[in-house]
Amino acid sequence: MSLWLNGIGVSRGIAIGRVQKLSGGDLEIPEYAIADGAIDAEIGRFVEAQARGREQLQQVRSQVPAGIGGAGQDIAAFIDAHLQMIDDRSLTEAVAGAIRSSRINAEAALKRQRDALVAIFEQMDDPYLRARRDDVQQVSARLLRILLNRERKLPADSAGTPAEPNIIVADDITPADIILLAQAGVAAFITEYGGPLSHTAILARSYGIPAIVGLHNARRLLKDGEAVIVDGDLGHALADPEAQALRFFRAKRDEQHTRRAALSGLKEKPAVSRDGTKIRLLANIELCEDATHAADLGAEGVGLYRTEFLYMNRKTQPTEDEQYEVYARVVASVKGPTTIRTLDLGADKQVDSGARSGPTPNNPALGLRAIRLCLKEPEMFRAQVRALLRASAHGDVNIMLPMISSVAEYRQATAFIDATREQLAREGARMAAHVPVGAMIEVPAAALAAPLLARYCSFFSIGTNDLIQYTLAIDRVDEEVNYLYDPLHPAVLKLIRTTIEAGDRARIPVAMCGEMAGDPRYTRLLLGLGLTEFSMHPASVLEVKRIIIESDVRALRAQAANLLETGDPQALAALMSA
Ligand code: PEP
Ligand code: MG
């Protein structure tokens, strides 16, 4: 009998195949006492397990394939993170300490330390850091399996037959195992744990393999060898499907393949609408390595480089020179312009190396965040601005200021940048003659004051993620109110239109870099609102380009004007992309 199961779809696409469960799931971890005279030998057993784990990871790292875009570097970085963790003192020294002080076996000591570290990671507000809990669990699981002689055997032939490839079902999958399984040609992954920021999810997306995470009890509910359909878009799995369902999903999968193949032909084509409007398609990047990946996927430059990721996963802030080297590398590797956003720390993005300490504010999203924090911490801001201005000697740099809420605040920030430039010039530093500075429009006050702000800004970029949060008074990370998060709310559309209009009047470019810009459902609507620069996750560039090429911008503008005036739901439906 067919069975529908629901999890979180984290890597898009349809896969049809047979269930293959990964063995060695939950481990029974025994705890027993160690005699005084055997303690050194027990610690030695743990050290040997560490060496074996290190060896296994190094072997997998040497097999990271070339030819999967920028993902190869990401994957190697994940494995390096696990290699580092195997040797991390917080894990290893504590285990040896517990064996000695509590006189217990290595497995039990490791389990205690793992649980303590996981509890710390779980309390972190930052979702990226919280997801590092998975690394602790995966590294501990590897060592526990070695200690218990229960090493996970990856299926020798994981690909199945071409007609019926395998769909891997597991409690969780380590990055190292994902690489081996992807190379073996598995069709999809289903895991019981993990979220959209887990490494399983990130790697599955990099490899383009459909994946569902957080599907609780998947190993109990799915049988080995059973037919299953995975819909990575919606997070559904259908076990033992009937003929009619199989026909439907096969058709959907084939349609997706055809669409993807057709899109790759658009890479070299300009993003020009049917009636001749040229649109600029740019990439949002988080890491230096993403820049090359973005160009491979057809982006004309970088519209948002989120620099705060440079400050994450470390105890101290990056120095000016360290930042300069990273920015210069990004700028030199991007063909078009690189719009670098100054630090947007605070709210949901907290870091260990954050400048400020003290009690957590009641409303962090409304507190000392982004440009507010930078202006309050001039030394931290100065190091970044100096690094950015120096990097401008290597290419086309724009500096973008996040969370601007007033003209006075914007001018305070630009006065700071000007003073920093003068100081650098006195020191004889090399810089571009002109570095455009612009504002992110992500606070409703900034959108409403856009005509005034436009007098001082070289460009605007609309950050819809925050603009929607602040306009509709919905915390973007609060699951309880997620259902109210509505990019199509008339107030949001009006603020977008006001911003674009103000930019057009002042003859400054207006881009959009929030998630809305990369969601193909909204492309026609945004074209209708007059948007001509879209910045997005690189994987969406070609799909958005296809819609632009098929659109008549003049007609869409008339339709959007009508929508703003009447709020007619039918006018809205007509503007949404199919
Ligand atoms: C935004 O708010 O739309 C944006 C692009 O910035 P972030 O998501 O980093 O806050
Ligand atoms: Mg934002």
Coordinates of C-alpha atoms and ligand atoms in Angstrom, one line a residue:
M1 CA 0.0 0.0 0.0
S2 CA 1.3 3.5 -0.8
L3 CA 2.5 5.7 2.0
W4 CA 3.1 9.4 1.9
L5 CA 5.9 10.8 4.2
N6 CA 6.7 14.4 4.8
G7 CA 10.0 16.0 5.7
I8 CA 11.9 19.2 4.6
G9 CA 12.8 19.4 1.0
V10 CA 16.3 20.9 0.9
S11 CA 17.6 20.0 -2.6
R12 CA 15.2 20.3 -5.5
G13 CA 14.2 17.7 -8.1
I14 CA 12.3 14.4 -8.4
A15 CA 14.0 11.0 -8.0
I16 CA 12.4 7.5 -8.4
G17 CA 14.3 4.5 -7.2
R18 CA 14.6 1.8 -4.5
V19 CA 15.2 2.3 -0.8
Q20 CA 18.7 1.5 0.4
K21 CA 19.1 1.9 4.1
L22 CA 22.5 2.8 5.4
S23 CA 23.6 0.3 8.0
G24 CA 25.1 1.2 11.4
G25 CA 22.5 3.8 12.4
D26 CA 22.0 4.2 16.2
L27 CA 24.8 2.9 18.3
E28 CA 24.3 1.3 21.7
I29 CA 27.1 2.8 23.8
P30 CA 28.2 0.7 26.7
E31 CA 29.6 2.3 29.9
Y32 CA 31.9 0.3 32.1
A33 CA 34.6 0.9 34.7
I34 CA 38.3 0.8 33.8
A35 CA 40.8 -0.4 36.4
D36 CA 43.5 2.1 37.5
G37 CA 46.2 0.1 35.8
A38 CA 44.3 0.0 32.4
I39 CA 43.6 3.7 32.1
D40 CA 46.6 4.5 29.9
A41 CA 45.8 1.7 27.6
E42 CA 42.2 2.9 27.3
I43 CA 43.4 6.4 26.4
G44 CA 45.7 4.7 23.9
R45 CA 42.7 3.0 22.4
F46 CA 41.0 6.4 21.9
V47 CA 44.1 7.9 20.3
E48 CA 44.3 5.0 17.9
A49 CA 40.6 5.5 17.0
Q50 CA 41.4 9.2 16.3
A51 CA 44.3 8.2 14.0
R52 CA 42.0 5.8 12.1
G53 CA 39.3 8.4 11.8
R54 CA 41.8 10.9 10.5
E55 CA 43.1 8.4 8.0
Q56 CA 39.5 7.7 6.7
L57 CA 38.8 11.4 6.3
Q58 CA 42.1 12.1 4.5
Q59 CA 41.3 9.3 2.1
V60 CA 37.9 10.7 1.3
R61 CA 39.3 14.2 0.9
S62 CA 41.7 13.0 -1.7
Q63 CA 38.7 11.7 -3.7
V64 CA 36.8 15.0 -3.8
P65 CA 36.0 15.3 -7.5
A66 CA 36.7 18.2 -9.8
G67 CA 34.0 19.3 -12.1
I68 CA 31.1 20.1 -9.7
G69 CA 31.6 23.8 -10.0
G70 CA 32.7 25.7 -6.8
A71 CA 31.3 22.9 -4.8
G72 CA 34.6 20.9 -4.8
Q73 CA 36.2 23.6 -2.5
D74 CA 33.2 23.7 -0.2
I75 CA 33.2 19.9 0.1
A76 CA 37.0 19.8 0.9
A77 CA 36.3 22.6 3.5
F78 CA 33.7 20.4 5.1
I79 CA 36.0 17.5 5.4
D80 CA 38.8 19.8 6.7
A81 CA 36.3 21.0 9.4
H82 CA 35.8 17.3 10.4
L83 CA 39.6 16.7 10.4
Q84 CA 40.1 19.7 12.6
M85 CA 37.4 18.6 15.0
I86 CA 38.9 15.1 15.3
D87 CA 42.0 16.9 16.7
D88 CA 40.1 19.7 18.6
R89 CA 41.1 19.9 22.2
S90 CA 37.5 20.5 23.3
L91 CA 36.7 17.0 22.1
T92 CA 39.8 15.0 22.5
E93 CA 41.5 16.3 25.6
A94 CA 38.2 16.2 27.4
V95 CA 37.7 12.6 26.5
A96 CA 41.1 11.6 27.8
G97 CA 40.4 13.7 30.9
A98 CA 37.1 11.9 31.5
I99 CA 38.6 8.4 31.0
R100 CA 41.2 9.3 33.7
S101 CA 39.0 11.2 36.2
S102 CA 35.8 9.0 35.9
R103 CA 37.7 5.7 35.2
I104 CA 35.3 4.9 32.4
N105 CA 35.7 3.4 28.9
A106 CA 36.6 5.6 25.9
E107 CA 33.1 5.2 24.2
A108 CA 31.3 6.4 27.3
A109 CA 33.7 9.3 27.8
L110 CA 33.3 10.4 24.2
K111 CA 29.5 10.1 24.5
R112 CA 29.5 12.4 27.5
Q113 CA 31.7 15.0 25.8
R114 CA 29.6 14.8 22.6
D115 CA 26.4 15.4 24.6
A116 CA 27.9 18.4 26.4
L117 CA 29.1 20.0 23.1
V118 CA 25.8 19.4 21.3
A119 CA 23.9 21.1 24.2
I120 CA 26.1 24.2 23.8
F121 CA 25.6 24.3 20.0
E122 CA 21.9 23.9 20.4
Q123 CA 21.6 27.0 22.5
M124 CA 23.2 29.2 19.9
D125 CA 20.9 31.7 18.2
D126 CA 22.7 31.8 14.9
P127 CA 21.3 29.0 12.7
Y128 CA 24.6 28.5 10.9
L129 CA 26.4 27.8 14.2
R130 CA 23.6 25.7 15.5
A131 CA 23.9 23.5 12.4
R132 CA 27.6 22.9 13.5
R133 CA 26.1 20.6 16.1
D134 CA 25.8 18.1 13.2
D135 CA 29.6 18.1 12.8
V136 CA 30.1 17.2 16.4
Q137 CA 27.6 14.4 16.1
Q138 CA 29.1 13.1 12.9
V139 CA 32.7 13.2 14.0
S140 CA 31.7 11.5 17.3
A141 CA 29.7 8.9 15.4
R142 CA 32.7 8.1 13.3
L143 CA 35.0 7.7 16.3
L144 CA 32.3 5.6 18.2
R145 CA 31.9 3.3 15.2
I146 CA 35.7 2.7 15.1
L147 CA 35.9 2.1 18.9
L148 CA 32.9 -0.3 18.8
N149 CA 34.1 -2.0 15.6
R150 CA 30.8 -1.1 13.9
E151 CA 32.2 0.9 11.0
R152 CA 29.5 1.9 8.5
K153 CA 29.8 -0.1 5.4
L154 CA 28.8 2.0 2.4
P155 CA 27.0 -0.2 -0.1
A156 CA 29.5 -1.4 -2.7
D157 CA 27.2 -0.6 -5.6
S158 CA 25.0 2.3 -4.4
A159 CA 23.9 3.3 -7.8
G160 CA 21.4 0.5 -8.4
T161 CA 20.5 -0.1 -12.0
P162 CA 20.0 2.9 -14.3
A163 CA 16.2 2.1 -14.4
E164 CA 16.0 1.8 -10.6
P165 CA 18.8 3.8 -8.9
N166 CA 19.1 3.7 -5.1
I167 CA 17.6 6.2 -2.7
I168 CA 19.7 6.4 0.4
V169 CA 17.8 6.4 3.7
A170 CA 19.7 7.1 6.9
D171 CA 19.5 8.7 10.3
D172 CA 22.1 11.3 9.1
I173 CA 24.8 11.2 6.5
T174 CA 28.3 12.6 7.0
P175 CA 29.7 15.0 4.3
A176 CA 32.4 12.3 3.7
D177 CA 29.7 9.7 3.0
I178 CA 27.7 12.0 0.8
I179 CA 30.7 12.4 -1.5
L180 CA 31.2 8.7 -1.8
L181 CA 27.5 8.1 -2.4
A182 CA 27.2 10.9 -4.9
Q183 CA 30.2 9.5 -6.8
A184 CA 28.5 6.1 -6.8
G185 CA 25.5 7.7 -8.5
V186 CA 22.7 7.5 -5.9
A187 CA 19.5 9.2 -7.0
A188 CA 18.4 10.9 -3.7
F189 CA 18.9 11.2 0.0
I190 CA 16.4 10.9 2.8
T191 CA 17.6 11.6 6.4
E192 CA 15.8 11.6 9.7
Y193 CA 17.8 14.5 11.1
G194 CA 19.2 17.8 9.8
G195 CA 17.8 21.1 8.5
P196 CA 18.2 23.3 5.4
L197 CA 21.5 24.6 6.8
S198 CA 22.9 21.1 7.6
H199 CA 25.9 19.9 5.6
T200 CA 23.8 17.1 4.1
A201 CA 21.5 19.7 2.6
I202 CA 24.3 22.0 1.4
L203 CA 26.2 19.1 -0.2
A204 CA 23.1 17.6 -1.8
R205 CA 22.4 21.0 -3.4
S206 CA 26.0 21.3 -4.6
Y207 CA 25.7 17.9 -6.3
G208 CA 22.2 18.6 -7.6
I209 CA 20.9 15.5 -5.9
P210 CA 17.3 15.7 -4.6
A211 CA 17.2 15.4 -0.8
I212 CA 14.7 15.4 2.1
V213 CA 15.9 15.9 5.7
G214 CA 14.1 15.8 9.0
L215 CA 11.9 12.9 7.9
H216 CA 11.4 11.4 11.3
N217 CA 11.2 7.6 11.5
A218 CA 12.2 7.2 7.8
R219 CA 14.2 4.1 8.6
R220 CA 11.3 2.5 10.4
L221 CA 8.7 3.4 7.8
L222 CA 10.6 2.6 4.6
K223 CA 11.6 -1.0 3.8
D224 CA 14.9 -1.9 2.1
G225 CA 14.4 -2.5 -1.6
E226 CA 10.9 -0.9 -1.7
A227 CA 10.1 1.5 -4.5
V228 CA 10.0 5.2 -3.5
I229 CA 9.5 8.6 -5.1
V230 CA 11.4 11.6 -3.6
D231 CA 10.1 15.1 -4.3
G232 CA 12.9 17.4 -3.1
D233 CA 10.9 20.5 -4.0
L234 CA 8.1 19.8 -1.6
G235 CA 9.8 17.4 0.9
H236 CA 7.5 14.5 0.1
A237 CA 8.4 10.9 -0.2
L238 CA 5.9 8.3 -1.6
A239 CA 6.6 4.7 -0.8
D240 CA 5.3 1.8 -2.8
P241 CA 3.6 4.2 -5.4
E242 CA 0.8 3.0 -7.6
A243 CA 1.1 3.0 -11.4
Q244 CA -0.7 6.3 -11.7
A245 CA 1.5 8.1 -9.2
L246 CA 4.6 6.7 -10.9
R247 CA 3.4 8.0 -14.3
F248 CA 2.8 11.4 -12.9
F249 CA 6.2 11.8 -11.2
R250 CA 8.1 10.3 -14.1
A251 CA 6.5 13.0 -16.3
K252 CA 7.3 15.7 -13.8
R253 CA 10.9 14.5 -13.5
D254 CA 11.4 14.3 -17.3
E255 CA 9.9 17.8 -17.6
Q256 CA 12.4 19.1 -15.0
H257 CA 15.3 17.5 -16.9
T258 CA 14.3 18.9 -20.2
R259 CA 13.8 22.4 -18.6
R260 CA 17.3 22.3 -17.0
A261 CA 19.0 21.2 -20.2
A262 CA 17.3 23.9 -22.1
L263 CA 18.3 26.5 -19.5
S264 CA 22.0 25.8 -19.9
G265 CA 21.8 27.1 -23.4
L266 CA 20.9 30.5 -22.0
K267 CA 24.2 31.1 -20.3
E268 CA 25.7 33.2 -23.0
K269 CA 22.5 34.9 -24.0
P270 CA 21.9 38.5 -22.8
A271 CA 19.1 39.0 -20.4
V272 CA 17.0 41.2 -22.7
S273 CA 13.2 41.2 -22.7
R274 CA 11.1 40.7 -25.8
D275 CA 10.6 44.5 -26.1
G276 CA 14.3 45.2 -25.7
T277 CA 14.7 46.1 -22.0
K278 CA 18.2 45.1 -20.8
I279 CA 18.2 43.5 -17.3
R280 CA 21.2 42.9 -15.2
L281 CA 21.5 39.6 -13.4
L282 CA 23.9 39.5 -10.5
A283 CA 24.8 36.9 -7.8
N284 CA 24.6 36.9 -4.0
I285 CA 27.6 35.3 -2.5
E286 CA 28.7 34.4 1.1
L287 CA 32.1 33.0 0.6
C288 CA 35.1 34.0 -1.5
E289 CA 34.9 30.7 -3.5
D290 CA 31.3 31.4 -4.5
A291 CA 32.4 34.2 -6.9
T292 CA 33.7 31.8 -9.6
H293 CA 30.7 29.5 -9.2
A294 CA 28.5 32.6 -9.9
A295 CA 30.2 33.4 -13.1
D296 CA 29.9 29.8 -14.3
L297 CA 26.2 30.0 -13.8
G298 CA 25.8 33.1 -15.9
A299 CA 25.8 36.0 -13.4
E300 CA 27.2 39.3 -14.7
G301 CA 28.8 40.3 -11.4
V302 CA 28.1 40.2 -7.6
G303 CA 25.2 42.2 -6.3
L304 CA 25.6 41.3 -2.7
Y305 CA 28.6 39.9 -0.9
R306 CA 27.6 39.2 2.7
T307 CA 30.9 39.9 4.5
E308 CA 29.7 38.8 7.9
F309 CA 30.5 35.2 7.1
L310 CA 34.1 36.2 7.4
Y311 CA 33.5 36.9 11.0
M312 CA 31.8 33.6 11.8
N313 CA 33.3 30.4 13.3
R314 CA 36.2 32.1 14.9
K315 CA 37.1 33.7 18.2
T316 CA 38.7 36.9 17.0
Q317 CA 37.7 39.4 14.4
P318 CA 39.5 39.3 11.0
T319 CA 42.3 41.9 10.8
E320 CA 42.3 44.6 8.1
D321 CA 45.0 42.8 6.1
E322 CA 43.2 39.5 6.3
Q323 CA 40.0 41.2 5.0
Y324 CA 41.9 43.0 2.3
E325 CA 43.3 39.8 1.0
V326 CA 39.9 38.1 0.8
Y327 CA 38.1 41.1 -0.7
A328 CA 40.9 41.6 -3.3
R329 CA 40.7 37.9 -4.3
V330 CA 36.9 38.2 -4.7
V331 CA 37.1 41.4 -6.7
A332 CA 39.8 40.1 -8.9
S333 CA 37.9 36.9 -9.7
V334 CA 34.6 38.6 -10.6
K335 CA 34.2 39.9 -14.2
G336 CA 31.6 42.6 -13.5
P337 CA 31.1 44.8 -10.5
T338 CA 31.4 43.5 -6.9
T339 CA 29.0 45.0 -4.5
I340 CA 30.4 44.4 -1.0
R341 CA 28.1 44.9 1.9
T342 CA 29.6 46.2 5.1
L343 CA 29.1 44.1 8.2
D344 CA 25.5 43.1 8.9
L345 CA 26.0 41.6 12.3
G346 CA 23.4 41.5 15.1
A347 CA 19.8 40.1 15.2
D348 CA 20.0 36.5 13.8
K349 CA 23.6 36.8 12.9
Q350 CA 25.7 36.7 16.1
V351 CA 29.3 35.8 16.2
D352 CA 31.8 34.7 18.8
S353 CA 34.1 37.6 17.8
G354 CA 31.3 40.2 18.0
A355 CA 32.5 43.5 19.4
R356 CA 29.8 43.8 22.0
S357 CA 28.8 41.7 24.9
G358 CA 26.1 42.1 27.5
P359 CA 22.5 40.9 27.8
T360 CA 20.6 39.8 24.7
P361 CA 18.2 42.6 23.8
N362 CA 14.5 41.9 23.8
N363 CA 14.1 42.8 20.1
P364 CA 17.5 42.1 18.5
A365 CA 16.1 42.7 15.0
L366 CA 15.3 46.3 16.1
G367 CA 18.5 46.8 18.0
L368 CA 22.1 47.4 17.5
R369 CA 22.5 45.7 14.1
A370 CA 24.3 46.3 10.8
I371 CA 25.3 49.9 10.2
R372 CA 24.2 50.9 13.7
L373 CA 26.7 48.5 15.2
C374 CA 29.4 49.6 12.9
L375 CA 28.9 53.3 13.7
K376 CA 29.0 52.4 17.4
E377 CA 32.2 50.4 17.0
P378 CA 34.4 52.7 14.8
E379 CA 37.6 50.6 15.2
M380 CA 35.9 47.5 13.8
F381 CA 34.2 49.5 11.0
R382 CA 37.4 51.3 10.1
A383 CA 39.3 48.0 9.6
Q384 CA 36.6 46.8 7.2
V385 CA 36.3 50.1 5.3
R386 CA 40.1 50.4 4.9
A387 CA 40.2 46.8 3.6
L388 CA 37.4 47.5 1.1
L389 CA 39.0 50.7 -0.2
R390 CA 42.3 49.0 -0.6
A391 CA 40.6 46.1 -2.5
S392 CA 39.1 48.7 -4.9
A393 CA 42.5 48.9 -6.5
H394 CA 41.9 45.4 -7.9
G395 CA 38.6 45.8 -9.7
D396 CA 35.1 47.4 -9.8
V397 CA 34.0 47.7 -6.1
N398 CA 30.8 49.2 -4.7
I399 CA 30.3 49.6 -1.0
M400 CA 26.8 48.9 0.2
L401 CA 25.5 49.9 3.7
P402 CA 22.9 47.7 5.3
M403 CA 19.9 48.7 7.4
I404 CA 20.1 52.4 6.6
S405 CA 17.0 54.1 8.2
S406 CA 17.6 57.8 7.7
V407 CA 19.6 60.4 5.6
A408 CA 21.5 61.5 8.7
E409 CA 22.7 57.9 9.4
Y410 CA 23.7 57.4 5.8
R411 CA 25.6 60.6 5.8
Q412 CA 27.3 59.8 9.0
A413 CA 28.5 56.5 7.5
T414 CA 29.7 58.1 4.2
A415 CA 31.5 60.8 6.2
F416 CA 33.3 58.0 8.0
I417 CA 34.2 56.4 4.7
D418 CA 35.5 59.7 3.3
A419 CA 37.7 60.3 6.3
T420 CA 39.1 56.8 6.1
R421 CA 39.8 57.3 2.4
E422 CA 41.7 60.5 3.2
Q423 CA 43.8 58.8 5.8
L424 CA 44.6 56.0 3.4
A425 CA 45.5 58.5 0.7
R426 CA 47.9 60.2 3.1
E427 CA 49.5 56.8 3.7
G428 CA 50.0 56.4 0.0
A429 CA 47.6 53.4 -0.3
R430 CA 46.4 52.3 -3.8
M431 CA 42.7 52.7 -4.3
A432 CA 40.2 53.2 -7.2
A433 CA 39.7 56.9 -7.9
H434 CA 35.9 56.5 -7.2
V435 CA 34.2 53.9 -5.1
P436 CA 30.4 54.2 -5.4
V437 CA 28.6 53.9 -2.0
G438 CA 25.0 53.0 -1.8
A439 CA 22.2 52.1 0.7
M440 CA 20.3 48.9 1.2
I441 CA 16.7 49.7 1.3
E442 CA 15.4 47.2 3.9
V443 CA 13.7 49.4 6.5
P444 CA 10.3 50.9 5.5
A445 CA 11.5 54.4 6.6
A446 CA 14.3 54.2 4.1
A447 CA 11.9 53.2 1.3
L448 CA 9.6 56.1 2.2
A449 CA 12.5 58.5 2.4
A450 CA 14.1 57.1 -0.8
P451 CA 13.6 60.4 -2.8
L452 CA 15.7 62.2 -0.2
L453 CA 18.2 59.4 0.3
A454 CA 18.7 59.2 -3.5
R455 CA 20.4 62.6 -3.5
Y456 CA 23.3 61.2 -1.5
C457 CA 23.5 57.6 -2.7
S458 CA 25.2 56.2 -5.8
F459 CA 22.8 53.2 -5.9
F460 CA 20.0 51.5 -4.0
S461 CA 19.6 47.8 -3.4
I462 CA 16.3 46.5 -2.0
G463 CA 16.7 43.9 0.7
T464 CA 13.2 42.3 0.7
N465 CA 14.0 39.8 3.4
D466 CA 14.2 42.5 6.0
L467 CA 11.9 45.0 4.2
I468 CA 9.1 42.4 4.5
Q469 CA 10.0 41.6 8.1
Y470 CA 10.0 45.3 9.2
T471 CA 7.0 46.3 7.1
L472 CA 4.7 43.5 8.3
A473 CA 6.2 43.4 11.8
I474 CA 7.1 39.7 11.5
D475 CA 10.3 38.3 12.9
R476 CA 11.8 36.5 9.9
V477 CA 13.2 33.7 12.0
D478 CA 10.1 33.1 14.2
E479 CA 8.4 30.0 12.9
E480 CA 5.2 30.9 14.8
V481 CA 4.6 33.9 12.5
N482 CA 6.1 32.7 9.3
Y483 CA 2.7 32.3 7.8
L484 CA 2.3 36.1 7.7
Y485 CA 5.5 36.6 5.8
D486 CA 4.0 37.8 2.5
P487 CA 6.2 39.4 -0.3
L488 CA 2.9 40.2 -2.2
H489 CA 1.4 42.3 0.6
P490 CA 0.3 45.6 -1.1
A491 CA 2.3 47.6 1.4
V492 CA 5.5 45.7 0.4
L493 CA 4.8 46.2 -3.3
K494 CA 4.2 49.9 -2.8
L495 CA 7.5 50.3 -0.9
I496 CA 9.4 48.5 -3.7
R497 CA 7.7 50.7 -6.3
T498 CA 8.5 53.9 -4.3
T499 CA 12.1 52.9 -4.1
I500 CA 12.5 52.1 -7.8
E501 CA 10.7 55.3 -8.8
A502 CA 12.9 57.4 -6.5
G503 CA 16.0 55.8 -8.0
D504 CA 14.8 56.3 -11.6
R505 CA 14.1 60.0 -10.9
A506 CA 17.5 60.6 -9.4
R507 CA 19.1 58.5 -12.2
I508 CA 20.8 56.0 -9.9
P509 CA 20.7 52.2 -10.3
V510 CA 18.2 50.3 -8.2
A511 CA 18.8 46.5 -7.6
M512 CA 17.1 44.0 -5.5
C513 CA 19.1 41.4 -3.5
G514 CA 16.5 39.9 -1.2
E515 CA 15.3 36.3 -1.8
M516 CA 12.3 37.7 -3.8
A517 CA 14.7 38.7 -6.7
G518 CA 15.7 35.1 -7.2
D519 CA 12.3 33.5 -6.9
P520 CA 11.1 32.9 -10.5
R521 CA 7.4 33.3 -9.4
Y522 CA 8.0 37.0 -8.8
T523 CA 10.1 37.9 -11.9
R524 CA 7.3 39.2 -14.1
L525 CA 5.8 41.2 -11.2
L526 CA 9.2 42.8 -10.4
L527 CA 9.8 43.6 -14.0
G528 CA 6.4 45.3 -14.0
L529 CA 7.4 47.3 -10.9
G530 CA 10.3 48.6 -13.0
L531 CA 13.2 46.5 -11.5
T532 CA 16.2 46.2 -13.9
E533 CA 18.8 44.7 -11.6
F534 CA 18.2 41.4 -9.9
S535 CA 20.8 39.8 -7.5
M536 CA 20.2 36.2 -6.3
H537 CA 21.5 32.8 -5.4
P538 CA 23.5 31.8 -8.5
A539 CA 21.5 28.7 -9.1
S540 CA 18.4 30.8 -10.0
V541 CA 20.0 33.0 -12.6
L542 CA 19.2 31.0 -15.7
E543 CA 15.6 30.3 -14.7
V544 CA 15.0 34.1 -14.0
K545 CA 16.8 34.9 -17.3
R546 CA 14.4 32.6 -19.2
I547 CA 11.4 34.5 -17.9
I548 CA 12.9 37.8 -18.7
I549 CA 13.6 36.8 -22.3
E550 CA 10.0 35.7 -22.7
S551 CA 8.5 38.9 -21.1
D552 CA 7.2 42.1 -22.6
V553 CA 8.3 44.6 -19.9
R554 CA 6.1 47.5 -21.3
A555 CA 3.0 45.4 -20.9
L556 CA 4.0 44.2 -17.5
R557 CA 4.6 47.8 -16.3
A558 CA 1.0 48.8 -17.3
Q559 CA -0.3 45.7 -15.5
A560 CA 1.7 46.4 -12.4
A561 CA 0.5 50.1 -12.3
N562 CA -3.1 48.8 -12.5
L563 CA -2.4 46.3 -9.7
L564 CA -1.0 49.0 -7.3
E565 CA -4.0 51.2 -8.0
T566 CA -6.7 48.6 -7.7
G567 CA -5.2 45.8 -5.5
D568 CA -7.2 43.5 -7.8
P569 CA -6.3 39.8 -7.0
Q570 CA -6.8 38.9 -10.7
A571 CA -4.3 41.5 -11.8
L572 CA -1.9 40.0 -9.3
A573 CA -2.4 36.5 -10.5
A574 CA -1.8 37.6 -14.1
L575 CA 1.5 39.1 -13.1
M576 CA 2.8 36.0 -11.3
S577 CA 5.0 33.8 -13.4
A578 CA 3.7 30.3 -14.1
Ligands
PEP1 C1 17.7 41.3 2.8 O1 17.4 41.7 4.0 O2 16.8 41.2 1.9 C2 19.1 40.9 2.5 C3 19.5 40.7 1.3 O3 19.9 40.9 3.5 P1 20.0 39.7 4.6 O4 19.1 38.6 4.1 O5 21.4 39.3 4.7 O6 19.5 40.3 5.8
MG2 MG 18.9 42.3 5.3

